[in-house]
CSV table of C-alpha atoms in Angstrom, one decimal:
chain,number,residue,atom,x,y,z
A,30,UNK,CA,-11.8,-4.6,9.4
A,31,UNK,CA,-9.9,-2.6,7.2
A,32,UNK,CA,-12.2,0.6,7.5
A,33,UNK,CA,-11.3,0.3,11.3
A,34,UNK,CA,-8.0,-0.4,10.9
A,35,UNK,CA,-7.6,2.9,8.8
A,36,UNK,CA,-9.9,4.9,10.9
A,37,UNK,CA,-7.3,3.7,14.0
A,38,UNK,CA,-4.2,4.2,12.2
A,39,UNK,CA,-5.4,8.0,11.3
A,40,UNK,CA,-6.5,8.3,14.9
A,41,UNK,CA,-3.0,7.5,16.0
A,42,UNK,CA,-1.1,9.5,13.4
A,43,UNK,CA,-3.1,12.5,13.9
A,44,UNK,CA,-2.3,12.6,17.5
A,45,UNK,CA,1.1,12.0,16.9
A,46,UNK,CA,1.6,15.1,14.8
A,47,UNK,CA,1.8,18.6,15.8
A,48,UNK,CA,0.4,20.6,13.1
A,49,UNK,CA,-1.1,23.8,13.7
A,50,UNK,CA,-5.1,23.8,13.0
A,51,UNK,CA,-6.4,24.1,10.3
A,52,UNK,CA,-4.3,21.4,8.9
A,53,UNK,CA,-6.0,21.9,5.7
A,54,UNK,CA,-8.7,24.3,4.0
A,55,UNK,CA,-10.9,23.0,1.3
A,56,UNK,CA,-11.6,25.1,-1.8
A,57,UNK,CA,-15.2,25.5,-0.4
A,58,UNK,CA,-13.7,26.9,2.9
A,59,UNK,CA,-14.3,23.5,4.9
A,60,UNK,CA,-11.6,23.5,7.5
A,61,UNK,CA,-9.9,20.0,8.5
A,62,UNK,CA,-8.1,20.5,11.8
A,63,UNK,CA,-6.3,17.1,11.7
A,64,UNK,CA,-5.4,14.2,9.4
A,65,UNK,CA,-7.8,12.3,11.1
A,66,UNK,CA,-10.3,14.7,10.0
A,67,UNK,CA,-9.1,14.8,6.2
A,68,UNK,CA,-9.1,10.8,6.1
A,69,UNK,CA,-12.6,10.6,7.7
A,70,UNK,CA,-14.0,13.1,4.9
A,71,UNK,CA,-11.8,11.7,2.4
A,72,UNK,CA,-13.3,8.6,-0.1
A,73,UNK,CA,-12.1,5.5,0.9
A,74,UNK,CA,-11.4,2.6,-1.2
A,75,UNK,CA,-10.6,-0.2,1.3
A,76,UNK,CA,-9.7,-3.2,-0.7
A,77,UNK,CA,-7.1,-6.0,-1.7
A,78,UNK,CA,-5.2,-6.9,-4.6
A,79,UNK,CA,-4.3,-10.7,-5.7
A,80,UNK,CA,-2.0,-11.0,-8.8
A,81,UNK,CA,-0.9,-14.2,-10.2
A,82,UNK,CA,2.8,-15.0,-11.1
A,83,UNK,CA,3.1,-16.4,-14.5
A,84,UNK,CA,5.4,-19.6,-14.5
A,85,UNK,CA,9.2,-19.4,-16.1
A,86,UNK,CA,8.5,-22.2,-18.1
A,87,UNK,CA,5.5,-20.6,-20.0
A,88,UNK,CA,7.4,-17.4,-20.9
A,89,UNK,CA,10.9,-18.2,-21.3
A,90,UNK,CA,13.7,-18.3,-18.7
A,91,UNK,CA,12.1,-15.0,-16.8
A,92,UNK,CA,8.5,-14.3,-16.3
A,93,UNK,CA,6.9,-11.3,-17.5
A,94,UNK,CA,5.8,-8.2,-14.9
A,95,UNK,CA,3.0,-9.1,-12.6
A,96,UNK,CA,2.0,-5.7,-12.9
A,97,UNK,CA,3.9,-3.0,-14.7
A,98,UNK,CA,5.7,0.3,-12.3
A,99,UNK,CA,2.7,2.7,-11.8
A,100,UNK,CA,1.7,5.3,-9.0
A,101,UNK,CA,-1.1,5.0,-6.3
A,102,UNK,CA,-2.7,8.4,-5.1
A,103,UNK,CA,-3.7,7.7,-2.0
A,104,UNK,CA,-2.9,9.0,2.0
A,105,UNK,CA,-2.3,5.6,3.5
A,106,UNK,CA,-1.1,2.9,1.4
A,107,UNK,CA,0.1,-0.4,2.7
A,108,UNK,CA,1.5,-3.7,1.9
A,109,UNK,CA,2.5,-7.2,2.8
A,110,UNK,CA,5.6,-9.4,1.4
A,111,UNK,CA,3.9,-11.8,-1.3
A,112,UNK,CA,2.2,-15.1,0.0
A,113,UNK,CA,2.3,-17.5,-2.4
A,114,UNK,CA,-0.4,-20.3,-2.0
A,115,UNK,CA,-1.1,-23.6,-4.0
A,116,UNK,CA,-4.1,-24.2,-6.1
A,117,UNK,CA,-6.0,-25.3,-2.6
A,118,UNK,CA,-5.3,-22.0,-1.0
A,119,UNK,CA,-2.6,-23.5,1.0
A,120,UNK,CA,0.4,-21.2,2.1
A,121,UNK,CA,3.6,-22.5,0.0
A,122,UNK,CA,6.5,-21.3,1.5
A,123,UNK,CA,8.9,-22.8,-1.1
A,124,UNK,CA,7.2,-21.1,-3.6
A,125,UNK,CA,9.3,-18.3,-5.2
A,126,UNK,CA,7.2,-15.0,-5.0
A,127,UNK,CA,9.2,-13.2,-7.4
A,128,UNK,CA,10.7,-9.5,-7.1
A,129,UNK,CA,9.1,-6.3,-5.7
A,130,UNK,CA,10.5,-3.4,-7.6
A,131,UNK,CA,10.2,0.3,-7.1
A,132,UNK,CA,11.4,2.9,-9.6
A,133,UNK,CA,13.9,5.1,-8.9
A,134,UNK,CA,13.8,9.2,-9.8
A,135,UNK,CA,16.7,8.5,-12.4
A,136,UNK,CA,14.5,6.0,-14.0
A,137,UNK,CA,16.4,3.0,-12.9
A,138,UNK,CA,14.8,0.0,-10.6
A,139,UNK,CA,15.8,-1.1,-7.2
A,140,UNK,CA,14.4,-4.5,-5.6
A,141,UNK,CA,12.8,-3.7,-2.3
A,142,UNK,CA,13.0,-6.7,0.4
A,143,UNK,CA,11.0,-7.1,3.5
A,144,UNK,CA,11.1,-9.3,6.5
A,145,UNK,CA,8.4,-12.3,6.0
A,146,UNK,CA,6.1,-10.8,8.7
A,147,UNK,CA,6.3,-6.9,7.8
A,148,UNK,CA,3.8,-4.5,6.7
A,149,UNK,CA,4.9,-1.5,5.1
């Protein structure tokens, strides 16, 4: 399912771009005429991450970050707002999902806000 969505996204994005061919020439001379061609030939790492948020009571008044700031290397990266679930796997809308922060060029951090049903 994820691979099909990635392929469809690459096709649609490629068709909306007005790039001259070849778009990219590899060191071995292979020509890629579209973003879709680049995406199709590249290594695919379609996967999902699930994180567990530490409870504030076990780490003092504030929870530590779920994951440190990092840079992802990828041509298509998508994420959705946090979805908190109970121990039984049921959505828990009342649970605090924490904050999503991005690192800025000056070293500061900014909190990102998303609509609950958004896909970024």
